[in-house]
């Protein structure tokens, strides 16, 4: 099953009202996972790895962008 992430963005409300309205966890992320391949996401703490995996798994809805499995959009 090929998984494609296109212009994936996820924003969360900011807990500190003085610093703005949103915290951007994932910003315009594009990636394709070919059928049958195993991938890993590497990066520093707070860079959006877990948020991206939660979106792929269907636990979070992206703020914008699309997630497709074999060409079928699964955002909702």
PDB file of C-alpha atoms in Angstrom:
ATOM      1  CA  UNK A   1       0.000   0.000   0.000  1.00  0.00           C
ATOM      2  CA  UNK A   2       1.549   3.300  -1.092  1.00  0.00           C
ATOM      3  CA  UNK A   3       1.112   6.161   1.397  1.00  0.00           C
ATOM      4  CA  UNK A   4       1.451   9.747   0.222  1.00  0.00           C
ATOM      5  CA  UNK A   5       1.515  12.901   2.348  1.00  0.00           C
ATOM      6  CA  UNK A   6       0.948  16.125   0.413  1.00  0.00           C
ATOM      7  CA  UNK A   7       1.314  19.610   1.919  1.00  0.00           C
ATOM      8  CA  UNK A   8       0.524  18.124   5.346  1.00  0.00           C
ATOM      9  CA  UNK A   9       0.109  20.755   8.082  1.00  0.00           C
ATOM     10  CA  UNK A  10      -1.097  20.404  11.661  1.00  0.00           C
ATOM     11  CA  UNK A  11      -1.703  23.361  13.982  1.00  0.00           C
ATOM     12  CA  UNK A  12      -2.631  23.191  17.651  1.00  0.00           C
ATOM     13  CA  UNK A  13      -4.048  26.009  19.806  1.00  0.00           C
ATOM     14  CA  UNK A  14      -1.306  27.753  21.759  1.00  0.00           C
ATOM     15  CA  UNK A  15      -1.559  27.270  25.528  1.00  0.00           C
ATOM     16  CA  UNK A  16       0.200  30.582  26.113  1.00  0.00           C
ATOM     17  CA  UNK A  17      -2.215  33.235  24.839  1.00  0.00           C
ATOM     18  CA  UNK A  18       0.516  35.915  24.826  1.00  0.00           C
ATOM     19  CA  UNK A  19       2.586  34.153  22.129  1.00  0.00           C
ATOM     20  CA  UNK A  20      -0.020  33.795  19.382  1.00  0.00           C
ATOM     21  CA  UNK A  21      -2.971  31.699  18.378  1.00  0.00           C
ATOM     22  CA  UNK A  22      -1.381  28.484  17.093  1.00  0.00           C
ATOM     23  CA  UNK A  23       1.617  26.195  17.406  1.00  0.00           C
ATOM     24  CA  UNK A  24       2.566  24.569  14.102  1.00  0.00           C
ATOM     25  CA  UNK A  25       3.595  20.957  14.735  1.00  0.00           C
ATOM     26  CA  UNK A  26       3.930  19.885  11.072  1.00  0.00           C
ATOM     27  CA  UNK A  27       4.319  22.417   8.256  1.00  0.00           C
ATOM     28  CA  UNK A  28       3.796  21.608   4.542  1.00  0.00           C
ATOM     29  CA  UNK A  29       5.284  18.113   4.787  1.00  0.00           C
ATOM     30  CA  UNK A  30       5.501  16.093   1.547  1.00  0.00           C
ATOM     31  CA  UNK A  31       6.516  12.444   1.580  1.00  0.00           C
ATOM     32  CA  UNK A  32       5.775   9.175  -0.192  1.00  0.00           C
ATOM     33  CA  UNK A  33       6.146   5.713   1.288  1.00  0.00           C
ATOM     34  CA  UNK A  34       6.306   3.115  -1.507  1.00  0.00           C
ATOM     35  CA  UNK A  35       4.380  -0.142  -1.208  1.00  0.00           C
ATOM     36  CA  UNK A  36       6.220  -2.693   0.901  1.00  0.00           C
ATOM     37  CA  UNK A  37       8.866  -0.314   2.284  1.00  0.00           C
ATOM     38  CA  UNK A  38       9.705   0.264   5.930  1.00  0.00           C
ATOM     39  CA  UNK A  39      10.574   3.821   6.919  1.00  0.00           C
ATOM     40  CA  UNK A  40      11.652   5.645  10.052  1.00  0.00           C
ATOM     41  CA  UNK A  41      11.186   9.265  11.050  1.00  0.00           C
ATOM     42  CA  UNK A  42      14.228  10.807  12.706  1.00  0.00           C
ATOM     43  CA  UNK A  43      14.594  14.243  14.197  1.00  0.00           C
ATOM     44  CA  UNK A  44      14.929  16.241  17.381  1.00  0.00           C
ATOM     45  CA  UNK A  45      12.335  16.417  20.118  1.00  0.00           C
ATOM     46  CA  UNK A  46       9.322  18.492  19.126  1.00  0.00           C
ATOM     47  CA  UNK A  47       9.842  18.394  15.351  1.00  0.00           C
ATOM     48  CA  UNK A  48       6.515  16.669  14.515  1.00  0.00           C
ATOM     49  CA  UNK A  49       7.434  12.979  14.204  1.00  0.00           C
ATOM     50  CA  UNK A  50       4.706  11.658  16.501  1.00  0.00           C
ATOM     51  CA  UNK A  51       2.137  14.102  15.155  1.00  0.00           C
ATOM     52  CA  UNK A  52       2.836  12.903  11.600  1.00  0.00           C
ATOM     53  CA  UNK A  53       2.459   9.257  12.647  1.00  0.00           C
ATOM     54  CA  UNK A  54      -0.800  10.034  14.486  1.00  0.00           C
ATOM     55  CA  UNK A  55      -2.163  11.691  11.352  1.00  0.00           C
ATOM     56  CA  UNK A  56      -1.182   8.690   9.200  1.00  0.00           C
ATOM     57  CA  UNK A  57      -2.809   6.371  11.762  1.00  0.00           C
ATOM     58  CA  UNK A  58      -6.045   8.370  11.723  1.00  0.00           C
ATOM     59  CA  UNK A  59      -5.845   9.527  15.341  1.00  0.00           C
ATOM     60  CA  UNK A  60      -5.480  13.208  14.340  1.00  0.00           C
ATOM     61  CA  UNK A  61      -7.008  15.166  11.470  1.00  0.00           C
ATOM     62  CA  UNK A  62      -4.603  17.385   9.536  1.00  0.00           C
ATOM     63  CA  UNK A  63      -5.272  21.121   9.537  1.00  0.00           C
ATOM     64  CA  UNK A  64      -4.522  21.144   5.810  1.00  0.00           C
ATOM     65  CA  UNK A  65      -3.074  18.845   3.181  1.00  0.00           C
ATOM     66  CA  UNK A  66      -3.938  15.288   2.270  1.00  0.00           C
ATOM     67  CA  UNK A  67      -3.020  11.763   3.285  1.00  0.00           C
ATOM     68  CA  UNK A  68      -3.689   9.097   0.655  1.00  0.00           C
ATOM     69  CA  UNK A  69      -3.500   5.305   0.837  1.00  0.00           C
ATOM     70  CA  UNK A  70      -3.230   3.839  -2.682  1.00  0.00           C
ATOM     71  CA  UNK A  71      -4.705   7.049  -4.118  1.00  0.00           C
ATOM     72  CA  UNK A  72      -7.692   7.188  -1.728  1.00  0.00           C
ATOM     73  CA  UNK A  73      -7.817  10.278   0.534  1.00  0.00           C
ATOM     74  CA  UNK A  74      -8.208   9.242   4.195  1.00  0.00           C
ATOM     75  CA  UNK A  75      -8.197  12.651   5.925  1.00  0.00           C
ATOM     76  CA  UNK A  76     -11.648  12.193   7.416  1.00  0.00           C
TER      77      UNK A  76
END
